[in-house]
mmCIF file of C-alpha atoms in Angstrom:
data_model
loop_
_atom_site.group_PDB
_atom_site.id
_atom_site.type_symbol
_atom_site.label_atom_id
_atom_site.label_comp_id
_atom_site.label_asym_id
_atom_site.label_seq_id
_atom_site.Cartn_x
_atom_site.Cartn_y
_atom_site.Cartn_z
ATOM 1 C CA UNK A 1 -2.317 -4.405 -24.887
ATOM 2 C CA UNK A 2 -0.914 -2.910 -22.173
ATOM 3 C CA UNK A 3 2.595 -2.651 -21.088
ATOM 4 C CA UNK A 4 3.721 -1.765 -17.783
ATOM 5 C CA UNK A 5 5.298 -1.473 -14.177
ATOM 6 C CA UNK A 6 3.236 -3.270 -11.721
ATOM 7 C CA UNK A 7 4.110 -2.538 -7.745
ATOM 8 C CA UNK A 8 3.278 -5.186 -5.599
ATOM 9 C CA UNK A 9 4.076 -5.755 -2.361
ATOM 10 C CA UNK A 10 5.230 -9.446 -0.349
ATOM 11 C CA UNK A 11 0.858 -10.708 -0.031
ATOM 12 C CA UNK A 12 -0.363 -9.041 -2.807
ATOM 13 C CA UNK A 13 -1.771 -5.797 -0.329
ATOM 14 C CA UNK A 14 -1.508 -2.769 -0.588
ATOM 15 C CA UNK A 15 0.167 -0.521 2.239
ATOM 16 C CA UNK A 16 -1.585 2.519 3.613
ATOM 17 C CA UNK A 17 -0.285 4.755 6.475
ATOM 18 C CA UNK A 18 0.977 7.512 7.498
ATOM 19 C CA UNK A 19 4.359 7.297 7.862
ATOM 20 C CA UNK A 20 5.537 8.138 11.641
ATOM 21 C CA UNK A 21 9.672 9.270 10.454
ATOM 22 C CA UNK A 22 7.499 11.752 7.911
ATOM 23 C CA UNK A 23 5.587 14.279 9.516
ATOM 24 C CA UNK A 24 2.921 14.599 7.052
ATOM 25 C CA UNK A 25 3.609 11.559 4.478
ATOM 26 C CA UNK A 26 0.468 9.636 4.200
ATOM 27 C CA UNK A 27 2.300 6.627 2.037
ATOM 28 C CA UNK A 28 -0.924 4.215 -0.315
ATOM 29 C CA UNK A 29 0.945 2.193 -3.248
ATOM 30 C CA UNK A 30 1.180 -1.671 -3.116
ATOM 31 C CA UNK A 31 -2.164 -2.166 -5.072
ATOM 32 C CA UNK A 32 -1.160 -5.150 -7.408
ATOM 33 C CA UNK A 33 -2.595 -3.770 -10.076
ATOM 34 C CA UNK A 34 -6.366 -2.797 -8.319
ATOM 35 C CA UNK A 35 -5.568 0.597 -7.744
ATOM 36 C CA UNK A 36 -7.861 1.911 -10.311
ATOM 37 C CA UNK A 37 -10.307 -0.085 -8.084
ATOM 38 C CA UNK A 38 -9.577 1.506 -5.109
ATOM 39 C CA UNK A 39 -8.718 4.768 -5.914
ATOM 40 C CA UNK A 40 -12.867 6.128 -4.272
ATOM 41 C CA UNK A 41 -11.757 4.356 -0.576
ATOM 42 C CA UNK A 42 -8.250 4.998 -0.580
ATOM 43 C CA UNK A 43 -8.628 8.552 -1.763
ATOM 44 C CA UNK A 44 -11.409 9.257 1.317
ATOM 45 C CA UNK A 45 -9.089 7.431 3.760
ATOM 46 C CA UNK A 46 -5.628 9.611 2.151
ATOM 47 C CA UNK A 47 -8.365 12.355 2.916
ATOM 48 C CA UNK A 48 -9.545 11.022 6.592
ATOM 49 C CA UNK A 49 -5.389 10.815 7.390
ATOM 50 C CA UNK A 50 -4.642 14.255 5.942
ATOM 51 C CA UNK A 51 -7.525 15.726 7.830
ATOM 52 C CA UNK A 52 -8.484 14.475 10.731
ATOM 53 C CA UNK A 53 -5.240 11.927 11.616
ATOM 54 C CA UNK A 54 -7.325 8.742 11.585
ATOM 55 C CA UNK A 55 -9.738 7.407 9.827
ATOM 56 C CA UNK A 56 -12.975 5.114 10.120
ATOM 57 C CA UNK A 57 -11.739 2.359 7.470
ATOM 58 C CA UNK A 58 -9.738 -0.778 9.237
ATOM 59 C CA UNK A 59 -6.501 0.334 7.881
ATOM 60 C CA UNK A 60 -4.720 -1.383 10.356
ATOM 61 C CA UNK A 61 -3.934 -5.117 8.316
ATOM 62 C CA UNK A 62 -1.754 -2.819 6.246
ATOM 63 C CA UNK A 63 1.257 -0.835 7.546
ATOM 64 C CA UNK A 64 4.870 -1.293 6.021
ATOM 65 C CA UNK A 65 6.218 -3.010 9.567
ATOM 66 C CA UNK A 66 4.078 -6.111 8.696
ATOM 67 C CA UNK A 67 7.304 -6.984 5.956
ATOM 68 C CA UNK A 68 10.008 -5.988 9.286
ATOM 69 C CA UNK A 69 10.177 -10.500 9.787
ATOM 70 C CA UNK A 70 10.311 -11.339 6.576
ATOM 71 C CA UNK A 71 13.415 -12.587 5.855
ATOM 72 C CA UNK A 72 15.827 -11.759 3.539
ATOM 73 C CA UNK A 73 15.535 -14.492 1.340
ATOM 74 C CA UNK A 74 11.531 -14.584 1.786
ATOM 75 C CA UNK A 75 11.396 -11.302 -0.201
ATOM 76 C CA UNK A 76 11.459 -12.115 -4.263
ATOM 77 C CA UNK A 77 11.194 -10.397 -7.182
ATOM 78 C CA UNK A 78 7.802 -11.151 -9.119
ATOM 79 C CA UNK A 79 8.247 -11.232 -13.189
ATOM 80 C CA UNK A 80 5.319 -10.813 -14.972
ATOM 81 C CA UNK A 81 4.672 -11.682 -18.790
ATOM 82 C CA UNK A 82 1.636 -11.013 -20.561
#
């Protein structure tokens, strides 16, 4: 039995990026309960971004900016019951 919160994004894909507005902040969140499976590669991406400023992994599809076009009415809270 498990109980807890699962962070998710509107498209159920994670956010992985350097935050340009805060120097040194790297965001890796919103894995919709799949963070454990993706932990090793996410750790490698974070390491690359922190030490090299870039990564060979394709993270272009995962910025926060992809949600900027969503209208407020398109944003819905997801309630999971188990």
